[in-house]
mmCIF file of C-alpha atoms in Angstrom:
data_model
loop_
_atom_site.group_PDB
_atom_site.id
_atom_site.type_symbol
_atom_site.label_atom_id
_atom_site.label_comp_id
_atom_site.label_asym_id
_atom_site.label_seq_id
_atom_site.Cartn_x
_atom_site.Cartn_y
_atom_site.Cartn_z
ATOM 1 C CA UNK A 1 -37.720 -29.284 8.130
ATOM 2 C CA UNK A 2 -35.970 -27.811 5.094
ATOM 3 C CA UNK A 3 -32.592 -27.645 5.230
ATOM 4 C CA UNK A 4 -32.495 -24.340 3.087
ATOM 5 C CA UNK A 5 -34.733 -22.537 5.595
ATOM 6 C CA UNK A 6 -32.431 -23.478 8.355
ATOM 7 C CA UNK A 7 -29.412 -22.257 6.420
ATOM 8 C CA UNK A 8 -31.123 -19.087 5.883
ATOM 9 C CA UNK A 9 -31.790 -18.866 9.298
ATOM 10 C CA UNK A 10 -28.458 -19.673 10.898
ATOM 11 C CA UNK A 11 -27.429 -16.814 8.224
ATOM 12 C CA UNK A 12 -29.488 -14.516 9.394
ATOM 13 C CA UNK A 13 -28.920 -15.204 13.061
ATOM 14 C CA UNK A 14 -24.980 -14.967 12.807
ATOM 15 C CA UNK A 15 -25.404 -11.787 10.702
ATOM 16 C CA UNK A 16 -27.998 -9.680 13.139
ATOM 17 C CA UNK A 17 -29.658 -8.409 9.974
ATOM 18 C CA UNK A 18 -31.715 -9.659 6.951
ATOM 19 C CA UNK A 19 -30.004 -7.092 4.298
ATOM 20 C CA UNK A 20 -26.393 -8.761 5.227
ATOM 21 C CA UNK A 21 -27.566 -12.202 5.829
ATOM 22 C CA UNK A 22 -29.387 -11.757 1.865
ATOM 23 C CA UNK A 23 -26.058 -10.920 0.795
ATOM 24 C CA UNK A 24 -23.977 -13.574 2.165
ATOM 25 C CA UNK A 25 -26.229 -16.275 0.664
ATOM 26 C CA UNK A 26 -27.175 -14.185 -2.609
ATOM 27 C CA UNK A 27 -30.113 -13.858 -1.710
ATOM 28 C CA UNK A 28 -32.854 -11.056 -2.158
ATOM 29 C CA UNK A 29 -34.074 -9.337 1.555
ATOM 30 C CA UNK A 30 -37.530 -10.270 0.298
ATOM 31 C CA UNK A 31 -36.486 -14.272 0.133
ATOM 32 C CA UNK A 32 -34.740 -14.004 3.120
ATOM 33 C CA UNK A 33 -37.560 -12.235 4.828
ATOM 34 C CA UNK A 34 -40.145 -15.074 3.230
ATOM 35 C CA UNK A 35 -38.017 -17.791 4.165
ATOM 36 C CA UNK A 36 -37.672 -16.956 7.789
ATOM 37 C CA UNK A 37 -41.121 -16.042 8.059
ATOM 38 C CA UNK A 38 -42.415 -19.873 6.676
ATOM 39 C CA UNK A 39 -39.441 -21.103 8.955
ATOM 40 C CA UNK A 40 -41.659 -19.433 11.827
ATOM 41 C CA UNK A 41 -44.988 -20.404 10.293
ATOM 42 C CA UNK A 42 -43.788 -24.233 10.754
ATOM 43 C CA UNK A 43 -41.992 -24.050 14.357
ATOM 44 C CA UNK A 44 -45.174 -21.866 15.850
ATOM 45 C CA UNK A 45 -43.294 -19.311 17.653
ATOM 46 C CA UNK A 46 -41.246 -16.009 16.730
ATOM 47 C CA UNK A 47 -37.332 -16.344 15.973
ATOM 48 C CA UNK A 48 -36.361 -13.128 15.914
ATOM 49 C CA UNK A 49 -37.559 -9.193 16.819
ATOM 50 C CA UNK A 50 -37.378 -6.642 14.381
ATOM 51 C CA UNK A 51 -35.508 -3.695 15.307
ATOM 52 C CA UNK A 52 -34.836 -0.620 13.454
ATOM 53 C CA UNK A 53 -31.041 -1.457 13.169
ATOM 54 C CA UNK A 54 -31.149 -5.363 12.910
ATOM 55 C CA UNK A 55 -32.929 -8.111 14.075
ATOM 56 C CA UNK A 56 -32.432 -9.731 17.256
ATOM 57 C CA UNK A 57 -32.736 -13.219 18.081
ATOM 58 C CA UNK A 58 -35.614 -14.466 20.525
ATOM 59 C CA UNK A 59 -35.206 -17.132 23.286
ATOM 60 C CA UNK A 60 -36.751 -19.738 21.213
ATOM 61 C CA UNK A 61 -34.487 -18.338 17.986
ATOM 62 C CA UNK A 62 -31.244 -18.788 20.419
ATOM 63 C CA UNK A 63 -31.878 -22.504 21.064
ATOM 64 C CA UNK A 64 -32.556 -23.160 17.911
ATOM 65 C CA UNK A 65 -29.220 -21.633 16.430
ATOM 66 C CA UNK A 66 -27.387 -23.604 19.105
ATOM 67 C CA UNK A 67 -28.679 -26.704 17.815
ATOM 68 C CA UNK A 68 -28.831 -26.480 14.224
ATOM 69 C CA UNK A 69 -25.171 -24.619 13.540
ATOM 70 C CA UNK A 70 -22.738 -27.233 13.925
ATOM 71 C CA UNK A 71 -24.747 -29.629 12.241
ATOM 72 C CA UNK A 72 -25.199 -26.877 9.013
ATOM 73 C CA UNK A 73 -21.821 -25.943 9.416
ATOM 74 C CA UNK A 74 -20.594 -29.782 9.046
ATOM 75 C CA UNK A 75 -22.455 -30.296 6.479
ATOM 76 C CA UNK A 76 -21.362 -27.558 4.505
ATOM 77 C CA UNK A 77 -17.896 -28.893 5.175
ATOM 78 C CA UNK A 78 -18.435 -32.212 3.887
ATOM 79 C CA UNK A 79 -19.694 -30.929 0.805
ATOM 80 C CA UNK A 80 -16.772 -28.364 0.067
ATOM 81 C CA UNK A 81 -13.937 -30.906 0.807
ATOM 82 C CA UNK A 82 -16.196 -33.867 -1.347
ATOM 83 C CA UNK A 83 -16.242 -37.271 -0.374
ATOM 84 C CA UNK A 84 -14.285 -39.353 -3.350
ATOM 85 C CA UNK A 85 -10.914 -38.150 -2.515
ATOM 86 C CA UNK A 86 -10.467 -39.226 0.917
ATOM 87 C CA UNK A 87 -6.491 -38.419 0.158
ATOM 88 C CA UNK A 88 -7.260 -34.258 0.328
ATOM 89 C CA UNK A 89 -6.378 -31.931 3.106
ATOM 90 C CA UNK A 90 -9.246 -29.888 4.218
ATOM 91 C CA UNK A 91 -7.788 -25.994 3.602
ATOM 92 C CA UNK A 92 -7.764 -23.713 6.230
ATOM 93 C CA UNK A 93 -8.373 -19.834 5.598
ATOM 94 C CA UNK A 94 -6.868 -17.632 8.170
ATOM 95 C CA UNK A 95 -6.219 -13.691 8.082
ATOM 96 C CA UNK A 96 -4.768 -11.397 10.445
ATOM 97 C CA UNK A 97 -2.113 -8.189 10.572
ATOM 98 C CA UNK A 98 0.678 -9.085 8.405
ATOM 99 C CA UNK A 99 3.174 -8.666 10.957
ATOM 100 C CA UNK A 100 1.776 -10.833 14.155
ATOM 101 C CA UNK A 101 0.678 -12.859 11.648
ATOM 102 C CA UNK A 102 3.817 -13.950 9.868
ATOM 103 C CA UNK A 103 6.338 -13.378 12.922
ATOM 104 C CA UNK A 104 3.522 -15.820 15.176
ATOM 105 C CA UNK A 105 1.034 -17.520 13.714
ATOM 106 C CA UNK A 106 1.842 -19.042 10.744
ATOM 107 C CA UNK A 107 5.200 -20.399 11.769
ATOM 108 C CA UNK A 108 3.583 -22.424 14.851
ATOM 109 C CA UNK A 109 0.160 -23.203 12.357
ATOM 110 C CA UNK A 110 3.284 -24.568 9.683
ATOM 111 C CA UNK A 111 3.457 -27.400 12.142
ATOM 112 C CA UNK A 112 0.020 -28.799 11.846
ATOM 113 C CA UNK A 113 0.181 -28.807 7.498
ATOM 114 C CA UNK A 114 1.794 -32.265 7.295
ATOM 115 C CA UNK A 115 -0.254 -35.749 6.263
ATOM 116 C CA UNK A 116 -0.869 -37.373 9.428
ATOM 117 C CA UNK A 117 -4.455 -37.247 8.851
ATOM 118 C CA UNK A 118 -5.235 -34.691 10.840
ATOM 119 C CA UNK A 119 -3.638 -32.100 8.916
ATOM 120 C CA UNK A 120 -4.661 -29.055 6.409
ATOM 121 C CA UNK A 121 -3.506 -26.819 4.124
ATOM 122 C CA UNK A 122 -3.050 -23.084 4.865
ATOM 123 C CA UNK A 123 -3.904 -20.292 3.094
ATOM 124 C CA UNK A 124 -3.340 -16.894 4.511
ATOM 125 C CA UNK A 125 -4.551 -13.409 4.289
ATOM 126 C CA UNK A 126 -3.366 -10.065 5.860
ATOM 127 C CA UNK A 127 -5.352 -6.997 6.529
ATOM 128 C CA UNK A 128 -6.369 -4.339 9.139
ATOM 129 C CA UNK A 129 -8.693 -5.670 12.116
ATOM 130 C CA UNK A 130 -11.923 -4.468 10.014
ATOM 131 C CA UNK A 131 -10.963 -5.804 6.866
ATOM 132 C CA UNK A 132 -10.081 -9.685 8.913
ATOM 133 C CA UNK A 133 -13.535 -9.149 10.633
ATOM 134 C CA UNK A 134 -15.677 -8.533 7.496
ATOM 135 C CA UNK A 135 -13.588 -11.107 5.826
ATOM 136 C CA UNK A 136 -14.732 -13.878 8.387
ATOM 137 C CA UNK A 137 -18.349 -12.646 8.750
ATOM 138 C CA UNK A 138 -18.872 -13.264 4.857
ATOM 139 C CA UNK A 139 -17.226 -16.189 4.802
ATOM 140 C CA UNK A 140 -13.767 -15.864 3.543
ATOM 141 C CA UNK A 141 -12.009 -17.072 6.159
ATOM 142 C CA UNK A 142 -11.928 -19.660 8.948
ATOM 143 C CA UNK A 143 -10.257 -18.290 11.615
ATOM 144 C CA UNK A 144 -9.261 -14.878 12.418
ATOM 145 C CA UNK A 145 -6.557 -12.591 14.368
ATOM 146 C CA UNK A 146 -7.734 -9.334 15.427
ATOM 147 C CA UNK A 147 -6.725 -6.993 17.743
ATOM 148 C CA UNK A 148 -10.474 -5.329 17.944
ATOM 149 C CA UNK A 149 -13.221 -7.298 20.248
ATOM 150 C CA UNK A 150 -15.922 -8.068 17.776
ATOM 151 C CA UNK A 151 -19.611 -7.660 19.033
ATOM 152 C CA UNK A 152 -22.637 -9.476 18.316
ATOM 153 C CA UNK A 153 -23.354 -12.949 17.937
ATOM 154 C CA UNK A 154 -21.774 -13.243 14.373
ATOM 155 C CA UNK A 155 -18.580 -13.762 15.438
ATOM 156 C CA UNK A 156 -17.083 -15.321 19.083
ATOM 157 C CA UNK A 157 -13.595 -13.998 20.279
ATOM 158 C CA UNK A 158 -11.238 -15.444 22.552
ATOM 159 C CA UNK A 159 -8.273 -13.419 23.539
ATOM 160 C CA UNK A 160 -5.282 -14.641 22.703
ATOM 161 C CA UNK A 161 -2.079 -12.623 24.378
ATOM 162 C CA UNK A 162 -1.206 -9.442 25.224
ATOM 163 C CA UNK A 163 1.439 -7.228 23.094
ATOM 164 C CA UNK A 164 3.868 -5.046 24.966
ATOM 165 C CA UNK A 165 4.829 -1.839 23.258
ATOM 166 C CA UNK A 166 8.070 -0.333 23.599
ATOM 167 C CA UNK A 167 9.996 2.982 22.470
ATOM 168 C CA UNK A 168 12.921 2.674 20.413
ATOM 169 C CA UNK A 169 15.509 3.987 18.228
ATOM 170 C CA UNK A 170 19.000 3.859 16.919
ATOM 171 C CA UNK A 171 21.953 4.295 19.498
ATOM 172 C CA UNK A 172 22.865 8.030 18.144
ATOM 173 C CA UNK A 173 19.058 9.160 18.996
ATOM 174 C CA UNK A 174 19.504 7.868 22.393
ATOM 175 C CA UNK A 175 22.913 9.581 22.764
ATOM 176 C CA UNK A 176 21.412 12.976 21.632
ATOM 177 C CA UNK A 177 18.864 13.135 24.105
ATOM 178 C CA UNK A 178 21.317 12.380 26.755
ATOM 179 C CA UNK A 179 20.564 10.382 29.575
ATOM 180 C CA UNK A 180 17.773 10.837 31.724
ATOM 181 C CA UNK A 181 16.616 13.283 29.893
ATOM 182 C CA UNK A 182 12.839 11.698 29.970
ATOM 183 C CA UNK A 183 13.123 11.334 33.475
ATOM 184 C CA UNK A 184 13.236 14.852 34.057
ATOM 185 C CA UNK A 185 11.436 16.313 30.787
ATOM 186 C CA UNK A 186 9.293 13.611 29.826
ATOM 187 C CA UNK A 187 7.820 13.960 26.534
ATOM 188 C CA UNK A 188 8.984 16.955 25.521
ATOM 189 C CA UNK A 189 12.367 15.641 25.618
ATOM 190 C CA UNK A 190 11.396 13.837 22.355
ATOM 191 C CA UNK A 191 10.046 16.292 20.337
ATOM 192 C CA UNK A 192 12.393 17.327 17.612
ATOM 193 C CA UNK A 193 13.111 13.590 17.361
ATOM 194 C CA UNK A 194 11.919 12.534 13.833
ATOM 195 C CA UNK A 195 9.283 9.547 13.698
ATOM 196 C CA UNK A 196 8.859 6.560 11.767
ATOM 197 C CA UNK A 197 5.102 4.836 11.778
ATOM 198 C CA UNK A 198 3.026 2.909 9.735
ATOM 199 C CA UNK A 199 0.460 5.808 9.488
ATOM 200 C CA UNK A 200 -0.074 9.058 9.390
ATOM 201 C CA UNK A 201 -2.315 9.472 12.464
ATOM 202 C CA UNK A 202 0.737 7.893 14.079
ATOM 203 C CA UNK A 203 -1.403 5.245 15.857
ATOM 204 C CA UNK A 204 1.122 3.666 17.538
ATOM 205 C CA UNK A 205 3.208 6.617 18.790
ATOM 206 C CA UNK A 206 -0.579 8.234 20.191
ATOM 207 C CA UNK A 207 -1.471 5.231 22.023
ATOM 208 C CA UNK A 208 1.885 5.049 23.489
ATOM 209 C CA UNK A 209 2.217 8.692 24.316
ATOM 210 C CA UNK A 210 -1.624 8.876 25.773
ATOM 211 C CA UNK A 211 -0.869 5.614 28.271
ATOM 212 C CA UNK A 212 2.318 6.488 29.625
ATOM 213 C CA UNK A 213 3.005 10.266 29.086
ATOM 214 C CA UNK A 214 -0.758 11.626 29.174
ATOM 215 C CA UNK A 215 -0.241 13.755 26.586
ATOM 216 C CA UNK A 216 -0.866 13.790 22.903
ATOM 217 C CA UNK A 217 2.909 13.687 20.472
ATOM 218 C CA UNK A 218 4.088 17.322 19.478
ATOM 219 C CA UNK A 219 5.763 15.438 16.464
ATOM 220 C CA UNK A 220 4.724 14.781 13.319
ATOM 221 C CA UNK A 221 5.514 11.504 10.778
ATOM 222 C CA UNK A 222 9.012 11.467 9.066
ATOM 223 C CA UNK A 223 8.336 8.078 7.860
ATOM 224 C CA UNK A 224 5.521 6.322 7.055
ATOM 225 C CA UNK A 225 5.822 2.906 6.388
ATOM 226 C CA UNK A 226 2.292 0.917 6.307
ATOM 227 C CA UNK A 227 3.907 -2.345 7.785
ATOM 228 C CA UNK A 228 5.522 -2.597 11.396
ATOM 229 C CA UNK A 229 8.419 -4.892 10.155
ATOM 230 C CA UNK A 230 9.341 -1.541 7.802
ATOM 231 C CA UNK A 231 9.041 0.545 10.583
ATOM 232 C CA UNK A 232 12.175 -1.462 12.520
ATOM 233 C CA UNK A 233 14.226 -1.709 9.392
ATOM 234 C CA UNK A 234 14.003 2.404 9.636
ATOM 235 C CA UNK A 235 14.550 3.043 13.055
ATOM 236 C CA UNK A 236 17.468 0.379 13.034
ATOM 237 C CA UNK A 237 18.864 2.620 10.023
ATOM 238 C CA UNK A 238 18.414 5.318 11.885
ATOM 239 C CA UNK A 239 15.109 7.406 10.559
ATOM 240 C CA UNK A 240 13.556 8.143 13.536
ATOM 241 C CA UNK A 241 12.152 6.543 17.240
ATOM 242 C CA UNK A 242 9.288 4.211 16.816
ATOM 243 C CA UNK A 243 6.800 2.520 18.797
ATOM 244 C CA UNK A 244 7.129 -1.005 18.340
ATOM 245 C CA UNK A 245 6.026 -4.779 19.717
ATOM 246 C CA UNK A 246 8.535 -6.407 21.967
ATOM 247 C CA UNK A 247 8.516 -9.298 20.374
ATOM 248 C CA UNK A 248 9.201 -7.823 16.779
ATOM 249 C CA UNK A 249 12.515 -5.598 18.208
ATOM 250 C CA UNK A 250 13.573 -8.108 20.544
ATOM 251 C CA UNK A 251 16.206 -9.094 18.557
ATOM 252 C CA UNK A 252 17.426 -5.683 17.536
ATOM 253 C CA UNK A 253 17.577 -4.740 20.928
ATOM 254 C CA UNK A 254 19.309 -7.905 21.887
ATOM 255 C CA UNK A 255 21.945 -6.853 19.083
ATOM 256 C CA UNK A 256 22.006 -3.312 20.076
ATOM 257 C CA UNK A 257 21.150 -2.225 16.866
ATOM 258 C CA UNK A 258 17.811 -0.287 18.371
ATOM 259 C CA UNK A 259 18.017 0.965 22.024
ATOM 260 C CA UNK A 260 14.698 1.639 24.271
ATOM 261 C CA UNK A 261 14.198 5.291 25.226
ATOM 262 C CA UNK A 262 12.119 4.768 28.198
ATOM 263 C CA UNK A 263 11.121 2.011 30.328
ATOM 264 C CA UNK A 264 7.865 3.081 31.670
ATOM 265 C CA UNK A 265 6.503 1.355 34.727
ATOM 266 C CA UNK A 266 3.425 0.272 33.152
ATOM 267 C CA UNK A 267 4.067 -0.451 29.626
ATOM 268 C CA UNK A 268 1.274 0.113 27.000
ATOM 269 C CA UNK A 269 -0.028 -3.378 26.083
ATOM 270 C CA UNK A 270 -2.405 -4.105 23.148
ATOM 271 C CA UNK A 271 -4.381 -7.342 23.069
ATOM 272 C CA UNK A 272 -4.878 -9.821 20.420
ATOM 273 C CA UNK A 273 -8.062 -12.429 19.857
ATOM 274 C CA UNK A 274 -8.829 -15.234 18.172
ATOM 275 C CA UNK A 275 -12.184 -14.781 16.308
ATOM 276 C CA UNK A 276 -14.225 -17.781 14.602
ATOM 277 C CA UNK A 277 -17.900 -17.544 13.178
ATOM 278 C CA UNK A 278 -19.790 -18.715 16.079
ATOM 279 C CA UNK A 279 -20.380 -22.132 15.534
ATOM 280 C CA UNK A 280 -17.471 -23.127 13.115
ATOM 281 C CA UNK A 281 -15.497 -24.969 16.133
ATOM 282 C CA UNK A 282 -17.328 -27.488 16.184
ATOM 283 C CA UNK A 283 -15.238 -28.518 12.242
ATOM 284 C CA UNK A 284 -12.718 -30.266 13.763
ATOM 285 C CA UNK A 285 -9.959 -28.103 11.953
ATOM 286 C CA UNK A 286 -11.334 -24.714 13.111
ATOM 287 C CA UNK A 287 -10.909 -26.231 16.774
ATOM 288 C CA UNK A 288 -7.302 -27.918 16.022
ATOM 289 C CA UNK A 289 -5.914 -24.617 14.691
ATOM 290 C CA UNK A 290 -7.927 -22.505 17.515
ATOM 291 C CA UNK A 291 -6.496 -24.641 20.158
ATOM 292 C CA UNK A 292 -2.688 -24.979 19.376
ATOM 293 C CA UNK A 293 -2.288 -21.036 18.373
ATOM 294 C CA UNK A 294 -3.710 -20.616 22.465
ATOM 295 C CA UNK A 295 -1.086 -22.881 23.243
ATOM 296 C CA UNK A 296 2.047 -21.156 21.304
ATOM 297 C CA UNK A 297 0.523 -17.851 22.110
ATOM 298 C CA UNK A 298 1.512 -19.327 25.573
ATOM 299 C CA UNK A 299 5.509 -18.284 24.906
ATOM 300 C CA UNK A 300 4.935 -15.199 22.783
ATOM 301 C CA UNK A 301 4.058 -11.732 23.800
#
C-alpha cells in the first residue's frame, strides 16, 4: 500500500474535511479527493461519507486510522529528527495562554530539557485558545494548552486542572466599599469601582459576575491590559478590581498587596486541557511531556 495515500488519508481523517486536509499537505482538493478515492479503490470498501460540511469517517475508515497513525506519525518523526546525529534532542513545540503557560508549564516542562537521553528541547508559543488549536491542527505544534474543549477527531483533549477565579484589588478599594458591603448590596456595591481586564468585553469580570452574582457588570474597562500578569501589576498599583487566577495573585494576596472583595461560596472555576493531534502520543516525547504536565498540574490550580 502506498505510503503517500495513507498519509493523505490519516490527513484527511484528523482534519474532517478534504479542503483543510489539501491544505495541510499542499495539496490540491482534487489530489486529495483522487488519492483517497484510489486508496478506496484498493481496500474495497468506503472510508469516509461525504457530508455537506465535511467528511465523516466510516467504520472501516476508523480502524484503519487507528492502525496506520502511530506508525505514519513515527515515521514522520524519524525523518524530521534524521538518523546520523544520534547526539540531537528531538524539539518539542508547545503553545498555550502566555500566562498559565509561563507561570505552569514551562517551568515544570524545564525539568525534562536536560541530556539524559530522554530529553528535548522546548520551543514555546503563546496565543488565545483558537489560535493554540489551529496551530496544532496544522501542524505547528506538538502539544497544546487550551482552555476550550476541542471537537472532532482532529484533535484529543484531556483536562488538565481546574482554575479558581477570584476578585481582587488594592487595600484602599476594599476600604472604600466598607465592609460587608457585598453582603448586603451585592454587585451593585461595585459599580463605580474602576476595572482593569485584559479586554474590552471584560471576559473575565462577565464570567465572574454571571456565576456568582447573576447579573451582567454595570462597569465599564478602565484598563485594558491584553495579558493577565499586567492586569495584577495594575490592580496591585491600584487601577482598579480585577478578576484574576488564584494561583497568579496568590502571592500578592499572601503579601497583602491585593485584597479579595468577596469570597463567594462557589467560586467561578475555568478548566484547562491538554490537547495533542490524535495519534501523536504514541512519539514517545508527546507522551513524556503529556504525562508529567498531568502530574505537576497535580499541585497547581
Amino acid at each position: 500500500m502506498d505510503l503517500a495515500l495513507l498519509r493523505t488519508f490519516v490527513t484527511v481523517h484528523r482534519a474532517g474535511s478534504f479542503t483543510r486536509a489539501a491544505a495541510l499537505l499542499g495539496l490540491s482538493q482534487p489530489a486529495v479527493t483522487s488519492q483517497i478515492r484510489t486508496l478506496e479503490r484498493q481496500l474495497g470498501r468506503p472510508l469516509f461519507l461525504r457530508q455537506a460540511r465535511g467528511v465523516t469517517p466510516t467504520t472501516i475508515g476508523d480502524e484503519l486510522a487507528h492502525k496506520a497513525a502511530p506508525h505514519l506519525d513515527a515515521l514522520v518523526e524519524i525523518a524530521e529528527s534524521g538518523l546520523d546525529d544520534e547526539s540531537s534532542l528531538r524539539t518539542l513545540h508547545l503553545a498555550g495562554p502566555p500566562e498559565f503557560t509561563a507561570e505552569r508549564a514551562l517551568p515544570a516542562l524545564t525539568e525534562l530539557t536536560g541530556d539524559d537521553g530522554q530529553g528535548f528541547a522546548l520551543r514555546a508559543s503563546f496565543g488565545t485558545a483558537e489560535e493554540t488549536l489551529e496551530g496544532l491542527a496544522a501542524g505547528h505544534h506538538d502539544l497544546a494548552i487550551s482552555t476550550a474543549r476541542p471537537r472532532g477527531a482532529l484533535l484529543t483533549a484531556t483536562p488538565l486542572c481546574d482554575e479558581e477565579h477570584v476578585l481582587v484589588a488594592a487595600p484602599r478599594w476594599a476600604e472604600r466599599i466598607g465592609p460587608g458591603a457585598l453582603r448586603l448590596k451585592g454587585a451593585p456595591a461595585l459599580e463605580n469601582l474602576p476595572v482593569v481586564e485584559v479586554h474590552e468585553s471584560l471576559p473575565f469580570v462577565s464570567r465572574y459576575w454571571a456565576s456568582v452574582f447573576d447579573s451582567r457588570p454595570a462597569a465599564s474597562g478602565t484598563v485594558i491590559v491584553p495579558d493577565l500578569r499586567a492586569v495584577l501589576a495594575c490592580a496591585t498599583a491600584g487601577a482598579g478590581l480585577a478578576v484574576l487566577p488564584r494561583y497568579l495573585c496568590a502571592s500578592g494576596l499572601d503579601r497583602g498587596e491585593v485584597v479579595t472583595l468577596h469570597d463567594p461560596a462557589v467560586p467561578p472555576l475555568r478548566t484547562y486541557f491538554l490537547v495533542v493531534r490524535t495519534g501523536t502520543l504514541a512519539m514517545p516525547h508527546i507522551a513524556r511531556a503529556h504525562e508529567w504536565l498531568q502530574r505537576a498540574s497535580a499541585t497547581w490550580c
